Short mmCIF file of C-alpha atoms and ligand atoms in Angstrom, two decimals:
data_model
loop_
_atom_site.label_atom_id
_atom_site.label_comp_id
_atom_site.label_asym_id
_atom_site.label_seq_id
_atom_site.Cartn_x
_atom_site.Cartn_y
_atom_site.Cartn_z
CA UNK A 1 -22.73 -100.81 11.82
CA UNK A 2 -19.83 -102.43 9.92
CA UNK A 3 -18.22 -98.69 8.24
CA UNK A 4 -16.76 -101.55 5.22
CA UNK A 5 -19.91 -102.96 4.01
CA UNK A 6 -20.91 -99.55 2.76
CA UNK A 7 -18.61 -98.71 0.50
CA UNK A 8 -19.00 -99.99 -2.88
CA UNK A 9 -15.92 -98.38 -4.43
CA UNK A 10 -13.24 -100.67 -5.48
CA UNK A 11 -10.32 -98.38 -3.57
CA UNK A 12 -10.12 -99.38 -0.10
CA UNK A 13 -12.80 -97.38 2.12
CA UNK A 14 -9.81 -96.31 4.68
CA UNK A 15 -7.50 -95.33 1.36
CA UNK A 16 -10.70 -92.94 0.47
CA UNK A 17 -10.90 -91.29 3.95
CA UNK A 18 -7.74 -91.03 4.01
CA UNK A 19 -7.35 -88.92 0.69
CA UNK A 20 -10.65 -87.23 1.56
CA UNK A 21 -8.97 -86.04 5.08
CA UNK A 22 -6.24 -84.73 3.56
CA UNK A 23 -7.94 -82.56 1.16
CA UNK A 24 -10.39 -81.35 3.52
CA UNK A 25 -7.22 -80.48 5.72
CA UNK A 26 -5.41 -79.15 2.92
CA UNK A 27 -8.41 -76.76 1.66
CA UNK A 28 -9.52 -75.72 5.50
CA UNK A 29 -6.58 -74.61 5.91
CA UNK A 30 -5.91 -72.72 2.44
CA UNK A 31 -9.48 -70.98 3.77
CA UNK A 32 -7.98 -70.13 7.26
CA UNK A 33 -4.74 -68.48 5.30
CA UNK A 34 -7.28 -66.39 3.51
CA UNK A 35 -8.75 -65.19 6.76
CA UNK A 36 -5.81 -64.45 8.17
CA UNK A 37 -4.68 -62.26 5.53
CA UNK A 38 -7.71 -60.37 5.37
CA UNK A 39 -8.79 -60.28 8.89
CA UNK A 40 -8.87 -56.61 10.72
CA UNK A 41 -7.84 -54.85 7.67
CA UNK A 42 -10.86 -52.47 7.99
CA UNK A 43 -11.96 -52.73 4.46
CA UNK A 44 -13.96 -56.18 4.41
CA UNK A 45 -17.28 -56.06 2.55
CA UNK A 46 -20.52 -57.21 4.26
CA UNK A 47 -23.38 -57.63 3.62
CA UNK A 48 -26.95 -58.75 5.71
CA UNK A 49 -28.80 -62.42 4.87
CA UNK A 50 -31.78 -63.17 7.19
CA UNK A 51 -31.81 -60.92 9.78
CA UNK A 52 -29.63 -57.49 10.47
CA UNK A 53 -28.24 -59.38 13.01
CA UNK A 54 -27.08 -62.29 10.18
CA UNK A 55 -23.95 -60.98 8.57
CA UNK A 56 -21.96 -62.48 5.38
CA UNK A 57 -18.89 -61.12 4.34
CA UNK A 58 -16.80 -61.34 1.32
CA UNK A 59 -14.33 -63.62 2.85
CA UNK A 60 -17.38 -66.22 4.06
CA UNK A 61 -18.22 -66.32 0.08
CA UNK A 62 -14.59 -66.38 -0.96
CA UNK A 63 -13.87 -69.27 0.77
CA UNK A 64 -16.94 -70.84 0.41
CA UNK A 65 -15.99 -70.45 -3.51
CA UNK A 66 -12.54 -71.87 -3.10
CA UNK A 67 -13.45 -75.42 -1.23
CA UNK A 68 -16.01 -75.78 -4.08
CA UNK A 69 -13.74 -75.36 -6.73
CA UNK A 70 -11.51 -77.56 -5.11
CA UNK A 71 -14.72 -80.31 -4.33
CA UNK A 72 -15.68 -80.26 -8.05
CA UNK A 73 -12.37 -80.31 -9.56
CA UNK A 74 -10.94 -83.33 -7.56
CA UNK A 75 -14.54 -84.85 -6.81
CA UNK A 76 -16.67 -84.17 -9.80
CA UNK A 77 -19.61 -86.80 -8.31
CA UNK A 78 -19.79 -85.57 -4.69
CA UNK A 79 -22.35 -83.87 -3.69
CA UNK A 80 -22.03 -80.27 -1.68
CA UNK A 81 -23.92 -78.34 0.36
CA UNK A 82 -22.33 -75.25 1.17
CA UNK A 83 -23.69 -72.29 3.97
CA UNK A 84 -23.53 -69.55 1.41
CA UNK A 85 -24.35 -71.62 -1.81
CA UNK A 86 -26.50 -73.90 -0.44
CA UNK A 87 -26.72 -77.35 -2.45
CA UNK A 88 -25.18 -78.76 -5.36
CA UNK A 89 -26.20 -81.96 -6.31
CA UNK A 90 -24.06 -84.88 -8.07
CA UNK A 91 -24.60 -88.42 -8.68
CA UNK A 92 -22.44 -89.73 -6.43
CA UNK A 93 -23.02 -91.34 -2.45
CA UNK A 94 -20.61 -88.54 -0.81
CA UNK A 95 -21.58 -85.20 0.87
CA UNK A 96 -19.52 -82.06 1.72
CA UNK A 97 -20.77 -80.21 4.38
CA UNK A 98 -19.31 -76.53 4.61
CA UNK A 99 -19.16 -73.58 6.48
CA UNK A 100 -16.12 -71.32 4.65
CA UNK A 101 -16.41 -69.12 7.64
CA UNK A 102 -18.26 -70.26 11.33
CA UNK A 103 -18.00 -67.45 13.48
CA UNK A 104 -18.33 -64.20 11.07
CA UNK A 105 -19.92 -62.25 13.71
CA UNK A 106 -16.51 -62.13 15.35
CA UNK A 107 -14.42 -62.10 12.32
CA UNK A 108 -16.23 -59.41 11.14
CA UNK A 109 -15.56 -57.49 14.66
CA UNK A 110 -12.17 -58.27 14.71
CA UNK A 111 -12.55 -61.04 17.40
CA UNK A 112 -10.09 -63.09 16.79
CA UNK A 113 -12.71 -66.82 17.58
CA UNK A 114 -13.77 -68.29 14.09
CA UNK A 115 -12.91 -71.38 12.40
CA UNK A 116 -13.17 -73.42 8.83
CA UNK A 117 -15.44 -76.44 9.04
CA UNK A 118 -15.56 -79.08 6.70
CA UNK A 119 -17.55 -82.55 7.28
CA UNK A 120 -17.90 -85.58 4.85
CA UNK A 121 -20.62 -87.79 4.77
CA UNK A 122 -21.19 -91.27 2.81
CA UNK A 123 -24.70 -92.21 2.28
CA UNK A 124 -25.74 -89.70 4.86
CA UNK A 125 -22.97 -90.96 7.57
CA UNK A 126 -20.40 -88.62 8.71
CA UNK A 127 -17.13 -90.32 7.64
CA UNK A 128 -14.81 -87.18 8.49
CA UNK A 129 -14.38 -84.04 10.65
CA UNK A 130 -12.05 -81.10 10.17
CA UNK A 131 -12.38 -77.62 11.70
CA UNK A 132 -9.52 -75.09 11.51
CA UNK A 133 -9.10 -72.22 13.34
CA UNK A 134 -6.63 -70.06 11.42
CA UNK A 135 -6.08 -67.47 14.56
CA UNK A 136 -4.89 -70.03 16.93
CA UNK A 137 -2.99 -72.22 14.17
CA UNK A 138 -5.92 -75.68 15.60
CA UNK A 139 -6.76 -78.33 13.59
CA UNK A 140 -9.21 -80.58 14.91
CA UNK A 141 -9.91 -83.65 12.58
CA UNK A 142 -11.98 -87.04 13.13
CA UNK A 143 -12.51 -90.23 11.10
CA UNK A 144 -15.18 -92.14 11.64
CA UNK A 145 -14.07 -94.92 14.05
CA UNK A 146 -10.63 -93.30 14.20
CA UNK A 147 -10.57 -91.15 16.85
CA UNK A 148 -10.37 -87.25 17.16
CA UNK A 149 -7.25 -85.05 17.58
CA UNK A 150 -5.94 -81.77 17.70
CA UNK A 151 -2.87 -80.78 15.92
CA UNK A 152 -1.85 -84.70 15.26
CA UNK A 153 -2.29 -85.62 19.08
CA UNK A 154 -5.57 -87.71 20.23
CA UNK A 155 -8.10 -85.51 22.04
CA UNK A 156 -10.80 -86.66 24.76
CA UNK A 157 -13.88 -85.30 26.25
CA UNK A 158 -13.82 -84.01 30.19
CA UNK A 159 -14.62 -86.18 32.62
CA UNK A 160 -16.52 -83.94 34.91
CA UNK A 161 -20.05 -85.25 36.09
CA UNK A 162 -21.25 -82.46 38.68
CA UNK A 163 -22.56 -79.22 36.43
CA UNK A 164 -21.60 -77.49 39.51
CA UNK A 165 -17.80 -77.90 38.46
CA UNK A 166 -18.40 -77.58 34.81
CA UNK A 167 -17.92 -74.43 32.10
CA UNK A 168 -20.66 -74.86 29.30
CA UNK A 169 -20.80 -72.87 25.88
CA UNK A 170 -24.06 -71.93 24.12
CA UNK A 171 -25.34 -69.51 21.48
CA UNK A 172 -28.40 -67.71 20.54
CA UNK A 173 -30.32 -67.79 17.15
CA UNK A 174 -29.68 -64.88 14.67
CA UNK A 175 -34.10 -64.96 15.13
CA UNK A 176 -33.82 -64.18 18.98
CA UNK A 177 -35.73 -60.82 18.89
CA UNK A 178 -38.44 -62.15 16.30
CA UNK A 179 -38.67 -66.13 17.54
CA UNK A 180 -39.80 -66.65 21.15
CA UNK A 181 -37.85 -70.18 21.27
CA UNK A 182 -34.73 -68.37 21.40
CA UNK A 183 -32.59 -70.53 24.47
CA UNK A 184 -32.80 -67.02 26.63
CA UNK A 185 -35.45 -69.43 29.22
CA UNK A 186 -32.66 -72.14 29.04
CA UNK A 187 -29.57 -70.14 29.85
CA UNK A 188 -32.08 -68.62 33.16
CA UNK A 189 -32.22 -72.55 34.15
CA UNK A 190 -29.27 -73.74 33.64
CA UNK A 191 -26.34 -70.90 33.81
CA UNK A 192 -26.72 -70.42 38.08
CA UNK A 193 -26.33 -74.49 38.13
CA UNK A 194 -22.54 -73.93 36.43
CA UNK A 195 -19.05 -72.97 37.26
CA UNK A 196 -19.00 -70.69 33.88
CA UNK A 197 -20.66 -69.78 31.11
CA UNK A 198 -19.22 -69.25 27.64
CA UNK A 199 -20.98 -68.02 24.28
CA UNK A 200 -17.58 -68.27 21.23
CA UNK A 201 -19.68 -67.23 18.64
CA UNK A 202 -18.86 -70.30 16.83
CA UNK A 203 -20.78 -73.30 16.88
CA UNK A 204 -18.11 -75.41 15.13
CA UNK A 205 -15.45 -74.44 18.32
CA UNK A 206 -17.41 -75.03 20.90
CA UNK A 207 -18.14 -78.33 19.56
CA UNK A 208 -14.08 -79.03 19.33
CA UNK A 209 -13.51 -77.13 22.62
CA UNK A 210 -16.20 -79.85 24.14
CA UNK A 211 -14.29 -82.54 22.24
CA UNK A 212 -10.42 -81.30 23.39
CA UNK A 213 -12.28 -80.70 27.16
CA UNK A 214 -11.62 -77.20 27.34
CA UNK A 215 -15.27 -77.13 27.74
CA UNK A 216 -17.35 -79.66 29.98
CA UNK A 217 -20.20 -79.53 27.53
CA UNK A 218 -22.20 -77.02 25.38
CA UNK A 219 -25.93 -76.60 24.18
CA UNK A 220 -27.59 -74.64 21.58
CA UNK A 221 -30.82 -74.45 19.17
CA UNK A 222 -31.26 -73.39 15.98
CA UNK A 223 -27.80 -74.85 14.31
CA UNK A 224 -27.62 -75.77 10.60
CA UNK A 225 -26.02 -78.85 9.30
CA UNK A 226 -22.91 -76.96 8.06
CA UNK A 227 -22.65 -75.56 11.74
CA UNK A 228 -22.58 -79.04 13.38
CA UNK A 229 -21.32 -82.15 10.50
CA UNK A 230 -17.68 -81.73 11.43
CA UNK A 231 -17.77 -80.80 14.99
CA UNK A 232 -20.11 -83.73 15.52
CA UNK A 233 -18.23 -86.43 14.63
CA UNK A 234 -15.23 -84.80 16.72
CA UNK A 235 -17.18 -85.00 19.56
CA UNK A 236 -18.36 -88.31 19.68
CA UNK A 237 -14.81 -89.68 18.28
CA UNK A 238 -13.59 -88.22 21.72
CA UNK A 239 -15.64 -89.96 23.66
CA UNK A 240 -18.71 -87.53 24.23
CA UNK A 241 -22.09 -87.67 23.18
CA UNK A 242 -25.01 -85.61 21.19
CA UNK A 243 -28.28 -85.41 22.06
CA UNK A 244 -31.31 -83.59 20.51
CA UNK A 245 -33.07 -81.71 22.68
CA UNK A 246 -36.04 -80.50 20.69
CA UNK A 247 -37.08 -80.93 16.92
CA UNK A 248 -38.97 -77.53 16.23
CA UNK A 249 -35.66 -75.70 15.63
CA UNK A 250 -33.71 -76.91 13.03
CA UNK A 251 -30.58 -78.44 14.76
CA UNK A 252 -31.02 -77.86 18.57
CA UNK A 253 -28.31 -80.40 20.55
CA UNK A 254 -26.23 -81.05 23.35
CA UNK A 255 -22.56 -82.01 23.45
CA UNK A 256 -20.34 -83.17 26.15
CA UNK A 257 -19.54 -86.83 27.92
CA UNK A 258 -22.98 -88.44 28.55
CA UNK A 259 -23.28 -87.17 32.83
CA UNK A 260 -23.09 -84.20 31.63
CA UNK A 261 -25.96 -84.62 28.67
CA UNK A 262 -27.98 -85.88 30.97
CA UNK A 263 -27.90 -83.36 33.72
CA UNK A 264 -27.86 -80.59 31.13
CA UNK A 265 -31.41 -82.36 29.27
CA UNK A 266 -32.86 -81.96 32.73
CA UNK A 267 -32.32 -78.66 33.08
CA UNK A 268 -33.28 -77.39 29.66
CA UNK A 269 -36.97 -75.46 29.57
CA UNK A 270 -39.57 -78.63 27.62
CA UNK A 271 -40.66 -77.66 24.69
C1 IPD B 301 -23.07 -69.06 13.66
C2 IPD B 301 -22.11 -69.37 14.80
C3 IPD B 301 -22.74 -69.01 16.13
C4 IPD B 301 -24.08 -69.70 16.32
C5 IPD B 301 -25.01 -69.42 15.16
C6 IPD B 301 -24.33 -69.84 13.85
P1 IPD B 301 -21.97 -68.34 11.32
O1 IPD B 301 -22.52 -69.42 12.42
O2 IPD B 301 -21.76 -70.72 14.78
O3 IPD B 301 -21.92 -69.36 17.21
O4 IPD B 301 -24.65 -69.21 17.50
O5 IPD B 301 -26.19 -70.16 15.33
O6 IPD B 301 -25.21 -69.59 12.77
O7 IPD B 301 -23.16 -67.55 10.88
O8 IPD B 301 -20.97 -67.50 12.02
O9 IPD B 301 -21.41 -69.22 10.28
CA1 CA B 302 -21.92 -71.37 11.08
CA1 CA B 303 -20.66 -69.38 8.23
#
């Protein structure tokens, strides 16, 4: 699809991402300082949300609260849908997609694996990427059509095609002891087929991990559009590919270069 037919603004659609990127950057990382600051201080409040196993902590609604403020101030007709706030609607053709806080299992452990992750989407398209991870000081961004990179330098997907030789990540849904459909029959089938196995504890990493080719390729069901919007597009602007593996459970995908896709799609229990 031609990205410049579908603007209608006046401003130049590449002057808009451009501004957009930057204050997604800007605010991701402003996020990330706050988790640093707080993170293994032993006095963090949490709380439960759908399951015991589904934590939320102050610093997940903190920053959720800060990218909105910034969102509304600077971007009073986009739209947002944030993890902990859910949606807030505006008139205008642009989306923020947010998770303040992807990973809070392990933040709120002390494991030091969790990220910011902040995608933007024109009439329903993503248009731009950026995850932060404020432990290890990464900033993967994407622009639709642009390319992906990591700290400023261009990133690309592995090129490995036998699973034998390949490291995959997954997860498991915060419903795994309540929802039969909970990927344990898929990581039976598919882990002894694999070099190694991974599970970050953040959907948004793996996905940039996949993209950077620290990871040959990754799987999971059960992901939310906040978990997913950024990482996305930073996978397939590296080269890779996403594929939908069922439709029952909310987002359920796989990521990595399109061998690997395949070979993992075979493998994967049928709904
Ligand atoms: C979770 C993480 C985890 C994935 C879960 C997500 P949260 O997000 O990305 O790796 O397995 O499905 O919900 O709750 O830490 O933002
Ligand atoms: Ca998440
Ligand atoms: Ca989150």
């Amino acid at each position: 699809m031609n990205i410049r037919r579908k603007f209608s603004n006046s401003e130049n659609e590449s002057d808009i991402r451009r501004r957009i990127l930057q204050h997604a950057i800007e605010w991701a990382m402003e996020a990330g300082k706050l988790q640093r600051e707080k993170f293994r201080s032993g006095h963090i409040k949490m709380d439960t949300k759908s399951s015991i196993h589904d934590v939320v902590t102050e610093v997940d609604k903190a920053c959720e609260d800060l990218i909105i403020g910034h969102i509304s101030s600077h971007y009073p007709s986009h739209s947002v849908l944030g993890e902990e706030t859910g949606e807030h609607q505006s008139t205008g053709d642009w989306e923020w997609v947010v998770d303040p806080l992807d990973g809070t299992n392990n933040y709120s452990q002390g494991l030091p694996l969790f990220c910011v992750s902040i995608g933007v989407r024109y009439k329903g398209e993503t248009q731009v990427g950026v995850v932060y991870v404020p432990y290890l000081d990464e900033l993967y961004t994407a622009t639709l059509g642009e390319g992906a990179s990591l700290n400023g330098r261009f990133i690309r997907v592995s090129r490995k095609t036998v699973l034998d030789e390949c490291v995959l990540a997954t997860g498991f849904p915060y419903d795994k002891g309540t929802n039969p459909i909970n990927n344990l029959d898929n990581f039976s089938a598919i882990v002894p087929n694999l070099r190694g196995i991974r599970r970050s504890g953040s959907a948004a990493y793996d996905l940039c991990c996949v993209a950077s080719g620290w990871l040959d390729g990754y799987w999971e069901l059960n992901l939310k559009p906040w978990d997913v919007c950024a990482g996305e597009l930073i996978v397939a602007e590296a080269g890779g590919c996403i594929q939908s593996f069922r439709d029952d459970r909310n987002i359920s995908i796989v990521a990595g270069n399109k061998a690997v896709v395949s070979a993992v799609m075979d493998k994967l229990v049928k709904p």
